[in-house]
PDB file of C-alpha atoms and ligand atoms in Angstrom:
ATOM      1  CA  MET A   1     -17.349   5.198   2.870  1.00  0.00           C
ATOM      2  CA  ILE A   2     -13.705   2.437   3.761  1.00  0.00           C
ATOM      3  CA  PHE A   3     -10.916   3.517   1.172  1.00  0.00           C
ATOM      4  CA  ASP A   4      -8.660   0.814   0.009  1.00  0.00           C
ATOM      5  CA  THR A   5      -5.025   2.208   0.479  1.00  0.00           C
ATOM      6  CA  HIS A   6      -3.985  -0.404  -1.906  1.00  0.00           C
ATOM      7  CA  ALA A   7      -5.351  -2.221  -4.893  1.00  0.00           C
ATOM      8  CA  HIS A   8      -3.593  -3.405  -8.532  1.00  0.00           C
ATOM      9  CA  TYR A   9      -6.467  -3.367 -10.876  1.00  0.00           C
ATOM     10  CA  ASP A  10      -4.745  -2.420 -14.120  1.00  0.00           C
ATOM     11  CA  ASP A  11      -3.939  -6.121 -13.733  1.00  0.00           C
ATOM     12  CA  GLU A  12      -4.882  -8.766 -15.668  1.00  0.00           C
ATOM     13  CA  GLN A  13      -7.124 -10.408 -13.636  1.00  0.00           C
ATOM     14  CA  PHE A  14      -9.770  -8.390 -12.982  1.00  0.00           C
ATOM     15  CA  ASP A  15      -9.994  -7.725 -17.672  1.00  0.00           C
ATOM     16  CA  THR A  16     -12.992  -9.291 -17.744  1.00  0.00           C
ATOM     17  CA  ASP A  17     -15.012  -7.130 -14.964  1.00  0.00           C
ATOM     18  CA  ARG A  18     -12.609  -4.056 -13.771  1.00  0.00           C
ATOM     19  CA  ASN A  19     -15.330  -1.623 -15.192  1.00  0.00           C
ATOM     20  CA  GLU A  20     -18.625  -3.439 -13.919  1.00  0.00           C
ATOM     21  CA  LEU A  21     -16.790  -4.304 -10.627  1.00  0.00           C
ATOM     22  CA  LEU A  22     -14.943  -0.752 -10.282  1.00  0.00           C
ATOM     23  CA  LEU A  23     -18.442   1.099 -10.889  1.00  0.00           C
ATOM     24  CA  SER A  24     -20.067  -1.686  -8.734  1.00  0.00           C
ATOM     25  CA  MET A  25     -17.596  -0.130  -5.858  1.00  0.00           C
ATOM     26  CA  LYS A  26     -19.756   2.937  -4.066  1.00  0.00           C
ATOM     27  CA  ASP A  27     -23.502   1.078  -3.824  1.00  0.00           C
ATOM     28  CA  ASN A  28     -21.169  -0.893  -1.652  1.00  0.00           C
ATOM     29  CA  GLY A  29     -19.972   1.386   0.479  1.00  0.00           C
ATOM     30  CA  ILE A  30     -16.757   1.439  -0.867  1.00  0.00           C
ATOM     31  CA  GLY A  31     -15.086   5.430  -1.137  1.00  0.00           C
ATOM     32  CA  ASN A  32     -11.709   6.670  -2.402  1.00  0.00           C
ATOM     33  CA  ILE A  33      -9.188   3.585  -3.996  1.00  0.00           C
ATOM     34  CA  VAL A  34      -5.538   4.305  -4.748  1.00  0.00           C
ATOM     35  CA  ASN A  35      -4.069   2.079  -7.257  1.00  0.00           C
ATOM     36  CA  VAL A  36      -0.545   1.237  -6.608  1.00  0.00           C
ATOM     37  CA  GLY A  37       2.118   1.220  -9.599  1.00  0.00           C
ATOM     38  CA  ALA A  38       4.980  -1.874  -8.741  1.00  0.00           C
ATOM     39  CA  ASN A  39       7.043  -1.283 -12.049  1.00  0.00           C
ATOM     40  CA  MET A  40       7.205   1.410 -14.636  1.00  0.00           C
ATOM     41  CA  ALA A  41       3.970  -0.340 -16.961  1.00  0.00           C
ATOM     42  CA  SER A  42       1.456  -0.502 -13.937  1.00  0.00           C
ATOM     43  CA  SER A  43       2.451   3.436 -12.447  1.00  0.00           C
ATOM     44  CA  ALA A  44       1.884   4.756 -15.804  1.00  0.00           C
ATOM     45  CA  ARG A  45      -1.810   2.344 -16.081  1.00  0.00           C
ATOM     46  CA  SER A  46      -2.512   3.324 -11.974  1.00  0.00           C
ATOM     47  CA  ILE A  47      -2.589   7.126 -13.454  1.00  0.00           C
ATOM     48  CA  GLY A  48      -4.592   6.157 -16.458  1.00  0.00           C
ATOM     49  CA  LEU A  49      -6.677   4.791 -14.584  1.00  0.00           C
ATOM     50  CA  SER A  50      -7.371   7.246 -11.799  1.00  0.00           C
ATOM     51  CA  ARG A  51      -7.809   9.130 -14.749  1.00  0.00           C
ATOM     52  CA  GLN A  52     -11.358   7.263 -16.060  1.00  0.00           C
ATOM     53  CA  TYR A  53     -12.840   7.119 -12.198  1.00  0.00           C
ATOM     54  CA  ASP A  54     -13.824   9.775 -10.105  1.00  0.00           C
ATOM     55  CA  PHE A  55     -13.056   8.715  -7.274  1.00  0.00           C
ATOM     56  CA  ILE A  56      -9.976   6.226  -7.823  1.00  0.00           C
ATOM     57  CA  TYR A  57      -5.850   7.702  -7.339  1.00  0.00           C
ATOM     58  CA  ALA A  58      -3.502   7.186  -8.352  1.00  0.00           C
ATOM     59  CA  ALA A  59       0.829   5.157  -6.662  1.00  0.00           C
ATOM     60  CA  VAL A  60       3.885   5.285  -8.947  1.00  0.00           C
ATOM     61  CA  GLY A  61       7.135   3.424  -7.980  1.00  0.00           C
ATOM     62  CA  VAL A  62       9.117   0.555  -8.837  1.00  0.00           C
ATOM     63  CA  HIS A  63       8.809  -2.372  -6.091  1.00  0.00           C
ATOM     64  CA  PRO A  64      12.293  -4.149  -5.202  1.00  0.00           C
ATOM     65  CA  SER A  65      11.148  -7.432  -7.135  1.00  0.00           C
ATOM     66  CA  ASP A  66      11.343  -5.270 -10.468  1.00  0.00           C
ATOM     67  CA  SER A  67      13.688  -2.476  -9.844  1.00  0.00           C
ATOM     68  CA  LEU A  68      16.142  -3.724 -12.344  1.00  0.00           C
ATOM     69  CA  GLU A  69      14.153  -2.179 -14.325  1.00  0.00           C
ATOM     70  CA  LEU A  70      15.287   0.842 -12.631  1.00  0.00           C
ATOM     71  CA  THR A  71      17.651   3.475 -14.244  1.00  0.00           C
ATOM     72  CA  ASP A  72      18.517   7.134 -14.234  1.00  0.00           C
ATOM     73  CA  ASP A  73      16.322   7.663 -17.159  1.00  0.00           C
ATOM     74  CA  ARG A  74      13.104   5.576 -16.084  1.00  0.00           C
ATOM     75  CA  LEU A  75      13.186   7.788 -12.957  1.00  0.00           C
ATOM     76  CA  SER A  76      12.453  10.835 -14.486  1.00  0.00           C
ATOM     77  CA  GLU A  77       9.834   9.025 -15.629  1.00  0.00           C
ATOM     78  CA  LEU A  78       9.005   8.474 -12.684  1.00  0.00           C
ATOM     79  CA  ARG A  79       8.692  12.417 -12.020  1.00  0.00           C
ATOM     80  CA  GLU A  80       7.030  13.066 -14.421  1.00  0.00           C
ATOM     81  CA  MET A  81       4.461  10.213 -13.883  1.00  0.00           C
ATOM     82  CA  SER A  82       4.156  12.175  -9.716  1.00  0.00           C
ATOM     83  CA  SER A  83       3.178  15.403 -11.106  1.00  0.00           C
ATOM     84  CA  ASP A  84      -0.407  14.329 -12.338  1.00  0.00           C
ATOM     85  CA  PRO A  85      -2.775  16.346  -9.922  1.00  0.00           C
ATOM     86  CA  LYS A  86      -4.010  12.374  -9.168  1.00  0.00           C
ATOM     87  CA  CYS A  87      -1.222  11.347  -7.803  1.00  0.00           C
ATOM     88  CA  VAL A  88      -0.841  11.276  -4.989  1.00  0.00           C
ATOM     89  CA  ALA A  89       2.193   8.577  -3.497  1.00  0.00           C
ATOM     90  CA  ILE A  90       5.375   7.126  -4.631  1.00  0.00           C
ATOM     91  CA  GLY A  91       5.038   3.099  -4.158  1.00  0.00           C
ATOM     92  CA  GLU A  92       5.022   0.705  -3.824  1.00  0.00           C
ATOM     93  CA  ILE A  93       8.531   0.941  -3.122  1.00  0.00           C
ATOM     94  CA  GLY A  94      11.149  -0.830  -0.346  1.00  0.00           C
ATOM     95  CA  LEU A  95      12.105  -3.570   0.235  1.00  0.00           C
ATOM     96  CA  ASP A  96      11.817  -7.326   0.079  1.00  0.00           C
ATOM     97  CA  TYR A  97      14.348 -10.259   0.686  1.00  0.00           C
ATOM     98  CA  TYR A  98      11.812 -13.041   0.434  1.00  0.00           C
ATOM     99  CA  TRP A  99      13.013 -14.038  -2.872  1.00  0.00           C
ATOM    100  CA  PRO A 100      16.527 -14.347  -3.849  1.00  0.00           C
ATOM    101  CA  GLU A 101      16.520 -11.625  -6.912  1.00  0.00           C
ATOM    102  CA  PRO A 102      18.069  -8.594  -7.781  1.00  0.00           C
ATOM    103  CA  ASP A 103      20.492  -8.185  -5.622  1.00  0.00           C
ATOM    104  CA  ARG A 104      19.697  -7.022  -1.896  1.00  0.00           C
ATOM    105  CA  GLU A 105      22.504  -4.382  -2.534  1.00  0.00           C
ATOM    106  CA  ILE A 106      20.279  -3.258  -5.813  1.00  0.00           C
ATOM    107  CA  GLN A 107      17.467  -3.064  -4.096  1.00  0.00           C
ATOM    108  CA  LYS A 108      18.650  -0.962  -1.419  1.00  0.00           C
ATOM    109  CA  VAL A 109      19.877   1.545  -4.541  1.00  0.00           C
ATOM    110  CA  TRP A 110      16.799   1.999  -5.668  1.00  0.00           C
ATOM    111  CA  PHE A 111      14.811   1.443  -2.499  1.00  0.00           C
ATOM    112  CA  ARG A 112      17.227   5.444  -1.488  1.00  0.00           C
ATOM    113  CA  LYS A 113      16.333   7.124  -4.316  1.00  0.00           C
ATOM    114  CA  GLN A 114      12.880   6.681  -4.877  1.00  0.00           C
ATOM    115  CA  LEU A 115      12.294   7.580  -1.418  1.00  0.00           C
ATOM    116  CA  ARG A 116      15.048  10.662  -2.586  1.00  0.00           C
ATOM    117  CA  LEU A 117      11.805  11.529  -5.314  1.00  0.00           C
ATOM    118  CA  ALA A 118       8.996  11.522  -3.103  1.00  0.00           C
ATOM    119  CA  ARG A 119      11.283  14.104  -0.034  1.00  0.00           C
ATOM    120  CA  GLU A 120      11.745  16.788  -3.922  1.00  0.00           C
ATOM    121  CA  VAL A 121       8.216  15.630  -4.630  1.00  0.00           C
ATOM    122  CA  LYS A 122       6.461  15.925  -2.059  1.00  0.00           C
ATOM    123  CA  LEU A 123       4.552  12.823  -1.446  1.00  0.00           C
ATOM    124  CA  PRO A 124       4.065  10.218   0.824  1.00  0.00           C
ATOM    125  CA  VAL A 125       5.941   6.677   0.390  1.00  0.00           C
ATOM    126  CA  ILE A 126       4.826   3.055  -0.103  1.00  0.00           C
ATOM    127  CA  ILE A 127       6.661   0.588   1.546  1.00  0.00           C
ATOM    128  CA  HIS A 128       6.488  -2.494   1.344  1.00  0.00           C
ATOM    129  CA  SER A 129       9.087  -4.072   3.037  1.00  0.00           C
ATOM    130  CA  ARG A 130       9.143  -8.622   3.417  1.00  0.00           C
ATOM    131  CA  ASP A 131      11.450 -10.340   5.329  1.00  0.00           C
ATOM    132  CA  ALA A 132      13.791  -7.477   5.342  1.00  0.00           C
ATOM    133  CA  ALA A 133      12.371  -5.464   8.817  1.00  0.00           C
ATOM    134  CA  LEU A 134      16.090  -4.248  10.428  1.00  0.00           C
ATOM    135  CA  ASP A 135      17.472  -2.795   6.703  1.00  0.00           C
ATOM    136  CA  THR A 136      13.966  -1.641   6.076  1.00  0.00           C
ATOM    137  CA  VAL A 137      14.125   0.344   8.790  1.00  0.00           C
ATOM    138  CA  THR A 138      18.311   1.367   8.901  1.00  0.00           C
ATOM    139  CA  ILE A 139      17.680   2.703   5.122  1.00  0.00           C
ATOM    140  CA  LEU A 140      14.226   4.401   6.437  1.00  0.00           C
ATOM    141  CA  LYS A 141      15.956   6.459   9.716  1.00  0.00           C
ATOM    142  CA  GLU A 142      19.522   7.019   6.966  1.00  0.00           C
ATOM    143  CA  GLU A 143      17.117   9.057   5.202  1.00  0.00           C
ATOM    144  CA  GLY A 144      15.365  10.774   7.349  1.00  0.00           C
ATOM    145  CA  ALA A 145      11.869   8.926   6.290  1.00  0.00           C
ATOM    146  CA  GLU A 146      10.604  10.869   9.441  1.00  0.00           C
ATOM    147  CA  ASP A 147       9.180  14.398   7.269  1.00  0.00           C
ATOM    148  CA  ILE A 148       8.655  11.763   4.423  1.00  0.00           C
ATOM    149  CA  GLY A 149       5.671   9.865   5.308  1.00  0.00           C
ATOM    150  CA  GLY A 150       3.438   7.129   4.438  1.00  0.00           C
ATOM    151  CA  VAL A 151       2.509   3.529   5.270  1.00  0.00           C
ATOM    152  CA  VAL A 152       4.327   0.494   5.760  1.00  0.00           C
ATOM    153  CA  HIS A 153       1.804  -1.438   3.940  1.00  0.00           C
ATOM    154  CA  CYS A 154       0.615  -5.059   4.165  1.00  0.00           C
ATOM    155  CA  PHE A 155       2.716  -5.136   6.827  1.00  0.00           C
ATOM    156  CA  SER A 156       3.881  -8.477   7.701  1.00  0.00           C
ATOM    157  CA  TYR A 157       6.714  -7.425  11.591  1.00  0.00           C
ATOM    158  CA  SER A 158       6.085  -8.018  15.047  1.00  0.00           C
ATOM    159  CA  LYS A 159       4.544  -4.717  17.330  1.00  0.00           C
ATOM    160  CA  GLU A 160       7.751  -3.778  18.023  1.00  0.00           C
ATOM    161  CA  VAL A 161       8.725  -3.077  14.525  1.00  0.00           C
ATOM    162  CA  ALA A 162       5.199  -1.506  13.776  1.00  0.00           C
ATOM    163  CA  LEU A 163       5.747   1.029  17.252  1.00  0.00           C
ATOM    164  CA  GLU A 164       8.579   1.516  15.770  1.00  0.00           C
ATOM    165  CA  CYS A 165       7.274   1.996  12.025  1.00  0.00           C
ATOM    166  CA  VAL A 166       4.969   4.294  13.855  1.00  0.00           C
ATOM    167  CA  GLY A 167       7.103   6.463  15.775  1.00  0.00           C
ATOM    168  CA  MET A 168       8.254   7.607  12.778  1.00  0.00           C
ATOM    169  CA  GLY A 169       5.659   8.955  11.344  1.00  0.00           C
ATOM    170  CA  PHE A 170       4.308   5.888   9.636  1.00  0.00           C
ATOM    171  CA  TYR A 171       1.374   4.361   8.967  1.00  0.00           C
ATOM    172  CA  ILE A 172       0.539   0.534   9.155  1.00  0.00           C
ATOM    173  CA  GLY A 173      -1.437  -1.155   6.202  1.00  0.00           C
ATOM    174  CA  ILE A 174      -3.097  -3.918   7.152  1.00  0.00           C
ATOM    175  CA  GLY A 175      -5.337  -6.705   4.895  1.00  0.00           C
ATOM    176  CA  GLY A 176      -6.801  -9.577   4.571  1.00  0.00           C
ATOM    177  CA  VAL A 177      -4.242 -10.941   6.006  1.00  0.00           C
ATOM    178  CA  LEU A 178      -5.653  -9.732   9.985  1.00  0.00           C
ATOM    179  CA  THR A 179      -8.642 -12.508   9.390  1.00  0.00           C
ATOM    180  CA  PHE A 180      -6.028 -15.465   8.427  1.00  0.00           C
ATOM    181  CA  LYS A 181      -5.677 -18.049  10.938  1.00  0.00           C
ATOM    182  CA  ASN A 182      -2.328 -17.851  11.728  1.00  0.00           C
ATOM    183  CA  ALA A 183      -2.300 -13.880  11.959  1.00  0.00           C
ATOM    184  CA  ARG A 184      -1.357 -14.544  15.545  1.00  0.00           C
ATOM    185  CA  ARG A 185       1.203 -11.772  15.172  1.00  0.00           C
ATOM    186  CA  LEU A 186      -0.770  -9.053  12.993  1.00  0.00           C
ATOM    187  CA  VAL A 187      -3.418 -10.188  15.148  1.00  0.00           C
ATOM    188  CA  GLU A 188      -0.511  -8.345  18.524  1.00  0.00           C
ATOM    189  CA  ALA A 189      -0.488  -5.816  15.974  1.00  0.00           C
ATOM    190  CA  ALA A 190      -3.412  -4.775  15.309  1.00  0.00           C
ATOM    191  CA  GLU A 191      -3.786  -4.423  19.007  1.00  0.00           C
ATOM    192  CA  VAL A 192      -1.122  -2.637  20.521  1.00  0.00           C
ATOM    193  CA  LEU A 193      -1.766   0.004  17.486  1.00  0.00           C
ATOM    194  CA  PRO A 194      -3.628   3.435  17.971  1.00  0.00           C
ATOM    195  CA  LEU A 195      -6.511   2.602  15.698  1.00  0.00           C
ATOM    196  CA  GLU A 196      -5.329   6.843  14.800  1.00  0.00           C
ATOM    197  CA  LYS A 197      -2.610   4.530  12.169  1.00  0.00           C
ATOM    198  CA  ILE A 198      -4.089   2.161  11.466  1.00  0.00           C
ATOM    199  CA  ILE A 199      -5.081   2.849   6.964  1.00  0.00           C
ATOM    200  CA  LEU A 200      -7.155  -0.412   5.413  1.00  0.00           C
ATOM    201  CA  GLU A 201      -6.207  -1.803   2.132  1.00  0.00           C
ATOM    202  CA  THR A 202      -6.537  -5.301   0.206  1.00  0.00           C
ATOM    203  CA  ASP A 203      -3.641  -4.958  -2.005  1.00  0.00           C
ATOM    204  CA  CYS A 204      -6.303  -6.921  -4.512  1.00  0.00           C
ATOM    205  CA  PRO A 205      -5.894  -8.793  -6.681  1.00  0.00           C
ATOM    206  CA  TYR A 206      -4.548 -11.101  -3.537  1.00  0.00           C
ATOM    207  CA  LEU A 207      -4.367 -11.924  -0.100  1.00  0.00           C
ATOM    208  CA  SER A 208      -8.216 -12.528   0.057  1.00  0.00           C
ATOM    209  CA  PRO A 209      -9.750 -11.991   3.201  1.00  0.00           C
ATOM    210  CA  VAL A 210     -11.369 -15.446   5.439  1.00  0.00           C
ATOM    211  CA  PRO A 211     -14.196 -16.740   3.552  1.00  0.00           C
ATOM    212  CA  PHE A 212     -12.197 -16.278   0.146  1.00  0.00           C
ATOM    213  CA  ARG A 213      -8.884 -17.119   0.946  1.00  0.00           C
ATOM    214  CA  GLY A 214      -7.251 -18.356  -2.378  1.00  0.00           C
ATOM    215  CA  LYS A 215      -9.844 -16.359  -4.040  1.00  0.00           C
ATOM    216  CA  ARG A 216      -9.096 -13.019  -5.902  1.00  0.00           C
ATOM    217  CA  ASN A 217      -9.774 -10.546  -4.504  1.00  0.00           C
ATOM    218  CA  SER A 218     -11.317  -6.865  -4.593  1.00  0.00           C
ATOM    219  CA  SER A 219     -12.253  -3.439  -2.160  1.00  0.00           C
ATOM    220  CA  LEU A 220     -15.463  -5.320  -1.766  1.00  0.00           C
ATOM    221  CA  ASN A 221     -14.084  -8.469   1.288  1.00  0.00           C
ATOM    222  CA  LEU A 222     -12.290  -5.217   2.900  1.00  0.00           C
ATOM    223  CA  VAL A 223     -16.133  -5.640   5.006  1.00  0.00           C
ATOM    224  CA  TYR A 224     -14.291  -8.647   6.671  1.00  0.00           C
ATOM    225  CA  VAL A 225     -10.876  -7.377   7.324  1.00  0.00           C
ATOM    226  CA  VAL A 226     -13.339  -3.951   9.308  1.00  0.00           C
ATOM    227  CA  GLU A 227     -15.497  -6.640  11.257  1.00  0.00           C
ATOM    228  CA  LYS A 228     -11.573  -8.250  12.756  1.00  0.00           C
ATOM    229  CA  LEU A 229     -10.129  -4.805  13.101  1.00  0.00           C
ATOM    230  CA  ALA A 230     -13.105  -3.924  15.313  1.00  0.00           C
ATOM    231  CA  GLU A 231     -13.501  -7.143  17.073  1.00  0.00           C
ATOM    232  CA  ILE A 232      -9.525  -6.771  18.024  1.00  0.00           C
ATOM    233  CA  LYS A 233     -10.308  -3.155  18.951  1.00  0.00           C
ATOM    234  CA  GLY A 234     -13.819  -3.458  20.716  1.00  0.00           C
ATOM    235  CA  VAL A 235     -15.079  -0.692  18.963  1.00  0.00           C
ATOM    236  CA  SER A 236     -17.898  -0.730  16.039  1.00  0.00           C
ATOM    237  CA  ALA A 237     -17.614  -1.433  12.423  1.00  0.00           C
ATOM    238  CA  GLU A 238     -18.387   2.046  11.611  1.00  0.00           C
ATOM    239  CA  GLU A 239     -16.088   3.104  13.512  1.00  0.00           C
ATOM    240  CA  ILE A 240     -13.591   1.102  12.245  1.00  0.00           C
ATOM    241  CA  ILE A 241     -14.429   2.734   8.380  1.00  0.00           C
ATOM    242  CA  ASP A 242     -14.799   6.433   9.362  1.00  0.00           C
ATOM    243  CA  VAL A 243     -11.682   6.885  11.143  1.00  0.00           C
ATOM    244  CA  THR A 244      -9.809   4.313   8.648  1.00  0.00           C
ATOM    245  CA  GLU A 245     -11.359   6.683   5.839  1.00  0.00           C
ATOM    246  CA  LYS A 246     -10.119   9.991   8.081  1.00  0.00           C
ATOM    247  CA  ASN A 247      -6.395   8.798   8.154  1.00  0.00           C
ATOM    248  CA  ALA A 248      -6.187   7.559   4.607  1.00  0.00           C
ATOM    249  CA  ARG A 249      -7.363  10.822   3.384  1.00  0.00           C
ATOM    250  CA  LEU A 250      -4.899  12.437   6.187  1.00  0.00           C
ATOM    251  CA  MET A 251      -1.642  10.372   4.496  1.00  0.00           C
ATOM    252  CA  TYR A 252      -2.015  10.574   1.250  1.00  0.00           C
ATOM    253  CA  ARG A 253      -2.450  14.486   1.454  1.00  0.00           C
ATOM    254  CA  LEU A 254      -6.418  14.709   0.247  1.00  0.00           C
ATOM    255  CA  ASP A 255      -7.742  17.564   1.896  1.00  0.00           C
ATOM    256  CA  LYS A 256     -11.691  17.633   0.324  1.00  0.00           C
ATOM    257  CA  SER A 257     -13.657  14.871   3.329  1.00  0.00           C
TER     258      SER A 257
HETATM  259 NI1   NI B 310       0.593  -3.692  -3.473  1.00  0.00          NI
END
């Protein structure tokens, strides 16, 4: 079944129909979902959802755009949350230079500290990186991220950077953007990447694939990403679903198949 490796179902955009929507997943071919934290509050809500639904797992971490809320005490709170049996990763963490704030140096400090937390608690990381390819790769190398592992989510860089990340043992997260008309660079990256290194994600409620671009996204729309990836790789949709699910389980270190 389809494994959505990155979703934000705690977002208020799902307040009206969250339970109904989540309960419809299995019947629509969606097996597992990882709900990803982006700040302290949404990390706690991710753990909450993972306790409420057996097929949902959680990731806890603070997004670079929210890194001003981090302190060493809050990092300890994240450490505490990460010990939950349903917590499978530290994330999303990283660098976002698209927005001028917070200061890049502050983002870097908390990116490194959360990478070290992941190493300490032996969980993979979910990396958010926007307009910051060079600094991201440099920090991952300096922090020895090769033996932490994880995913570069919503990948938006060149095929060369994709292969460099894969060379460090990382998976590449691909979602709705693959179906966009202007997605040439991502299509090129998907072409050269081994399928064994690709995982599927929505980042919902954001980044709906065509034909729903601009509307609220959900895991149900991953079929359009599967279709597009199958076309690029020249394999069946079933193979895309099977292999990417296997990859997700490996990356998140879930033993049951
Ligand atoms: Ni996200």
